[in-house]
Amino acid sequence: QKEVEQDPGPLSVPEGAIVSLNCTYSNSAFQYFMWYRQYSRKGPELLMYTYSSGNKEDGRFTAQVDKSSKYISLFIRDSQPSDSATYLCAMVVIQGAQKLVFGQGTRLTINP
Amino acid sequence: GAGVSQSPRYKVAKRGQDVALRCDPISGHVSLFWYQQALGQGPEFLTYFQNEAQLDKSGLPSDRFFAERPEGSVSTLKIQRTQQEDSAVYLCASSLPGGNEQFFGPGTRLTVL
């Protein structure tokens, strides 16, 4: 069993919909949680970073962490076609210069 | 450009050939990581450098994989006697000392025939 599980999708929703992406993890030592976005044939780019349970909002994006359930989520409001990409959750045990453990990635398509 | 660059972007190798993949990190980033991303999967950690020191190579899948960063800037990932299962995108990332964000390059897509 992988340390980080993520539904690979694909997920297809209409423009303007609210999107929910989720990951579960088994290693309780993970303390820092990230969401990366990866466009086709590009490297991942950091979207959100959080280290505590609760919600963190940045524009149309909200990251949610529940350490007691070992469950993290990313919500995208007012989704746009430009949001179509693969979304990867990633986790790290210790802050700073540590290897990231990624989920499988969820492929998301926003239909105009 | 100020980002992480990788070359070549695409590499086709015959089984058994040796390949070398290059990563140019962002200037001033002392930490450098290599990841392997198979088709439809998330990136998996291969190895980590801090300056020229290779501090973690626990993710290298076999002794055919070798990485170096002799002057603490450019890094090369070498794969000897390539096998079909080595086909993947190889991503390089760099970060500041103690930095939380890893900046990724576009990757090298390796296809072994």
CSV table of C-alpha atoms in Angstrom, one decimal:
chain,number,residue,atom,x,y,z
A,1,GLN,CA,0.0,0.0,0.0
A,2,LYS,CA,1.3,3.4,-0.9
A,3,GLU,CA,1.9,6.0,1.8
A,4,VAL,CA,-0.3,8.5,-0.1
A,5,GLU,CA,-3.4,7.5,-2.0
A,6,GLN,CA,-5.1,9.8,-4.5
A,7,ASP,CA,-8.0,9.0,-6.9
A,8,PRO,CA,-6.5,9.2,-10.4
A,9,GLY,CA,-9.8,10.2,-12.0
A,10,PRO,CA,-10.1,11.4,-14.7
A,11,LEU,CA,-12.5,14.0,-13.4
A,12,SER,CA,-14.5,16.1,-15.9
A,13,VAL,CA,-16.8,19.0,-14.8
A,14,PRO,CA,-18.5,22.0,-16.4
A,15,GLU,CA,-17.0,25.5,-16.2
A,16,GLY,CA,-18.0,27.2,-13.0
A,17,ALA,CA,-18.4,24.1,-11.0
A,18,ILE,CA,-16.8,23.5,-7.6
A,19,VAL,CA,-14.1,20.9,-7.7
A,20,SER,CA,-13.1,18.7,-4.8
A,21,LEU,CA,-9.8,16.8,-4.9
A,22,ASN,CA,-8.7,14.5,-2.1
A,23,CYS,CA,-5.8,12.5,-0.7
A,24,THR,CA,-5.4,10.1,2.2
A,25,TYR,CA,-2.2,9.1,3.8
A,26,SER,CA,-1.0,6.5,6.2
A,27,ASN,CA,2.2,8.0,7.7
A,28,SER,CA,1.3,10.0,10.7
A,29,ALA,CA,4.7,11.6,10.6
A,30,PHE,CA,3.7,13.8,7.7
A,31,GLN,CA,3.5,17.3,8.9
A,32,TYR,CA,3.5,19.5,5.8
A,33,PHE,CA,1.1,19.2,2.9
A,34,MET,CA,1.2,20.6,-0.6
A,35,TRP,CA,-0.9,20.7,-3.7
A,36,TYR,CA,0.9,20.9,-7.1
A,37,ARG,CA,-0.6,21.5,-10.5
A,38,GLN,CA,1.0,19.9,-13.5
A,39,TYR,CA,0.1,20.8,-17.1
A,40,SER,CA,0.8,18.4,-19.9
A,41,ARG,CA,4.5,18.0,-20.6
A,42,LYS,CA,5.4,20.5,-17.9
A,43,GLY,CA,6.9,20.1,-14.4
A,44,PRO,CA,4.7,20.4,-11.3
A,45,GLU,CA,4.2,23.9,-9.9
A,46,LEU,CA,3.2,24.6,-6.3
A,47,LEU,CA,-0.3,25.8,-5.7
A,48,MET,CA,-0.9,25.6,-2.0
A,49,TYR,CA,1.2,24.8,1.1
A,50,THR,CA,-0.1,24.1,4.6
A,51,TYR,CA,1.2,22.6,7.8
A,52,SER,CA,-1.7,22.6,10.2
A,53,SER,CA,-5.2,21.1,10.4
A,54,GLY,CA,-7.9,23.4,9.1
A,55,ASN,CA,-8.4,25.5,6.0
A,56,LYS,CA,-6.2,27.8,4.0
A,57,GLU,CA,-7.6,29.9,1.2
A,58,ASP,CA,-5.9,31.6,-1.7
A,59,GLY,CA,-8.2,33.1,-4.3
A,60,ARG,CA,-10.4,30.4,-5.8
A,61,PHE,CA,-8.4,27.7,-4.1
A,62,THR,CA,-8.9,26.3,-0.6
A,63,ALA,CA,-6.7,23.6,1.0
A,64,GLN,CA,-8.1,21.6,3.9
A,65,VAL,CA,-6.1,19.3,6.2
A,66,ASP,CA,-7.6,16.9,8.7
A,67,LYS,CA,-4.6,15.3,10.5
A,68,SER,CA,-6.8,13.2,12.8
A,69,SER,CA,-8.3,11.5,9.7
A,70,LYS,CA,-5.1,11.6,7.6
A,71,TYR,CA,-7.1,13.3,4.9
A,72,ILE,CA,-6.4,16.4,2.8
A,73,SER,CA,-8.5,18.2,0.2
A,74,LEU,CA,-8.2,20.9,-2.4
A,75,PHE,CA,-11.3,22.8,-3.5
A,76,ILE,CA,-11.5,24.9,-6.6
A,77,ARG,CA,-14.3,27.4,-6.8
A,78,ASP,CA,-15.6,28.9,-10.1
A,79,SER,CA,-13.5,26.5,-12.1
A,80,GLN,CA,-12.1,27.7,-15.4
A,81,PRO,CA,-10.9,25.7,-18.5
A,82,SER,CA,-7.4,26.9,-17.7
A,83,ASP,CA,-7.6,24.9,-14.5
A,84,SER,CA,-7.6,21.7,-16.6
A,85,ALA,CA,-4.4,19.9,-15.5
A,86,THR,CA,-3.2,17.1,-13.2
A,87,TYR,CA,-3.3,17.9,-9.5
A,88,LEU,CA,-0.8,16.2,-7.3
A,89,CYS,CA,-0.9,16.1,-3.5
A,90,ALA,CA,2.5,16.0,-1.8
A,91,MET,CA,3.7,15.6,1.7
A,92,VAL,CA,6.9,15.9,3.7
A,93,VAL,CA,7.9,14.9,7.2
A,94,ILE,CA,10.1,17.8,8.1
A,95,GLN,CA,10.0,21.3,6.8
A,96,GLY,CA,12.6,22.4,4.3
A,97,ALA,CA,14.8,20.5,1.8
A,98,GLN,CA,13.2,17.2,2.3
A,99,LYS,CA,12.0,14.7,-0.2
A,100,LEU,CA,8.3,15.0,-1.2
A,101,VAL,CA,6.0,12.0,-1.2
A,102,PHE,CA,3.4,12.4,-4.0
A,103,GLY,CA,0.0,11.0,-4.6
A,104,GLN,CA,-0.7,9.5,-8.0
A,105,GLY,CA,-2.3,12.7,-9.3
A,106,THR,CA,-5.9,13.4,-10.4
A,107,ARG,CA,-6.4,14.4,-14.0
A,108,LEU,CA,-9.0,17.2,-14.1
A,109,THR,CA,-10.8,18.6,-17.2
A,110,ILE,CA,-13.0,21.7,-17.0
A,111,ASN,CA,-15.4,21.8,-20.0
A,112,PRO,CA,-16.4,25.3,-21.4
B,1,GLY,CA,15.3,32.3,-17.9
B,2,ALA,CA,15.2,32.1,-14.1
B,3,GLY,CA,13.7,28.6,-13.7
B,4,VAL,CA,15.1,25.1,-13.5
B,5,SER,CA,16.2,23.8,-16.9
B,6,GLN,CA,16.7,20.3,-18.0
B,7,SER,CA,18.3,18.8,-21.1
B,8,PRO,CA,17.6,17.0,-23.3
B,9,ARG,CA,13.8,17.4,-23.2
B,10,TYR,CA,13.3,14.1,-25.0
B,11,LYS,CA,15.7,11.1,-25.2
B,12,VAL,CA,15.2,7.8,-27.0
B,13,ALA,CA,17.6,5.1,-26.2
B,14,LYS,CA,18.0,1.5,-27.3
B,15,ARG,CA,17.9,-1.1,-24.5
B,16,GLY,CA,21.4,-1.4,-23.1
B,17,GLN,CA,22.6,2.1,-24.0
B,18,ASP,CA,23.9,4.5,-21.3
B,19,VAL,CA,22.2,7.9,-21.0
B,20,ALA,CA,23.0,11.2,-19.2
B,21,LEU,CA,20.4,13.7,-18.2
B,22,ARG,CA,21.3,17.2,-17.2
B,23,CYS,CA,19.7,19.6,-14.7
B,24,ASP,CA,20.5,23.3,-14.2
B,25,PRO,CA,19.0,24.5,-11.0
B,26,ILE,CA,17.9,28.0,-10.1
B,27,SER,CA,21.0,30.1,-9.2
B,28,GLY,CA,21.6,30.1,-5.5
B,29,HIS,CA,19.5,27.0,-4.8
B,30,VAL,CA,21.7,24.7,-2.8
B,31,SER,CA,19.2,21.8,-2.6
B,32,LEU,CA,18.6,19.7,-5.7
B,33,PHE,CA,16.3,16.7,-6.1
B,34,TRP,CA,15.7,14.1,-8.8
B,35,TYR,CA,12.4,12.4,-9.2
B,36,GLN,CA,11.1,9.8,-11.6
B,37,GLN,CA,7.5,10.1,-12.9
B,38,ALA,CA,6.1,7.0,-14.7
B,39,LEU,CA,3.1,7.5,-17.0
B,40,GLY,CA,0.0,8.2,-15.1
B,41,GLN,CA,1.8,8.3,-11.7
B,42,GLY,CA,3.0,10.9,-9.3
B,43,PRO,CA,6.7,11.7,-9.1
B,44,GLU,CA,8.8,9.4,-7.0
B,45,PHE,CA,12.0,10.5,-5.2
B,46,LEU,CA,15.3,9.3,-6.5
B,47,THR,CA,18.1,11.3,-4.8
B,48,TYR,CA,18.9,14.6,-3.1
B,49,PHE,CA,22.0,16.9,-3.0
B,50,GLN,CA,22.9,19.7,-0.8
B,51,ASN,CA,25.6,21.6,-2.6
B,52,GLU,CA,27.9,18.9,-4.0
B,53,ALA,CA,27.1,16.4,-1.2
B,54,GLN,CA,24.6,13.6,-2.1
B,55,LEU,CA,22.8,13.3,1.2
B,56,ASP,CA,20.1,10.8,0.2
B,57,LYS,CA,20.1,8.3,-2.6
B,58,SER,CA,17.6,5.9,-1.1
B,59,GLY,CA,15.2,6.2,-4.1
B,60,LEU,CA,17.6,5.1,-6.8
B,61,PRO,CA,16.1,1.9,-8.1
B,62,SER,CA,19.3,0.0,-8.9
B,63,ASP,CA,23.1,0.4,-9.1
B,64,ARG,CA,22.6,1.3,-12.8
B,65,PHE,CA,21.4,4.8,-11.7
B,66,PHE,CA,24.1,7.3,-10.7
B,67,ALA,CA,23.8,11.0,-9.9
B,68,GLU,CA,26.5,13.7,-9.4
B,69,ARG,CA,26.8,17.4,-8.7
B,70,PRO,CA,30.5,17.9,-8.6
B,71,GLU,CA,30.5,21.7,-8.3
B,72,GLY,CA,27.3,22.2,-6.4
B,73,SER,CA,25.4,23.6,-9.3
B,74,VAL,CA,24.6,21.5,-12.4
B,75,SER,CA,23.7,17.9,-11.8
B,76,THR,CA,23.7,14.9,-14.0
B,77,LEU,CA,21.7,11.7,-13.7
B,78,LYS,CA,23.2,8.8,-15.5
B,79,ILE,CA,21.5,5.5,-16.3
B,80,GLN,CA,23.7,2.7,-17.4
B,81,ARG,CA,22.5,-0.2,-19.5
B,82,THR,CA,19.0,1.2,-19.9
B,83,GLN,CA,16.0,-1.1,-19.6
B,84,GLN,CA,12.4,-0.7,-20.8
B,85,GLU,CA,11.2,-0.1,-17.3
B,86,ASP,CA,13.4,3.0,-17.1
B,87,SER,CA,11.1,4.7,-19.5
B,88,ALA,CA,9.7,7.7,-17.6
B,89,VAL,CA,9.9,11.4,-17.2
B,90,TYR,CA,12.8,12.4,-15.0
B,91,LEU,CA,12.2,15.6,-13.1
B,92,CYS,CA,14.7,17.8,-11.4
B,93,ALA,CA,13.8,20.3,-8.6
B,94,SER,CA,15.7,22.8,-6.6
B,95,SER,CA,15.1,24.8,-3.5
B,96,LEU,CA,16.7,27.4,-1.2
B,97,PRO,CA,18.4,26.2,2.0
B,98,GLY,CA,15.6,25.0,4.3
B,99,GLY,CA,13.1,26.1,1.7
B,100,ASN,CA,9.6,24.7,1.7
B,101,GLU,CA,9.0,25.1,-2.0
B,102,GLN,CA,10.7,22.9,-4.6
B,103,PHE,CA,10.8,24.4,-8.1
B,104,PHE,CA,10.6,21.8,-10.8
B,105,GLY,CA,12.1,21.8,-14.3
B,106,PRO,CA,10.1,20.6,-17.3
B,107,GLY,CA,11.6,17.1,-17.1
B,108,THR,CA,13.3,14.8,-19.6
B,109,ARG,CA,11.1,12.2,-21.2
B,110,LEU,CA,13.1,9.0,-21.6
B,111,THR,CA,11.9,6.3,-23.9
B,112,VAL,CA,13.8,3.0,-24.0
B,113,LEU,CA,13.1,0.8,-27.0
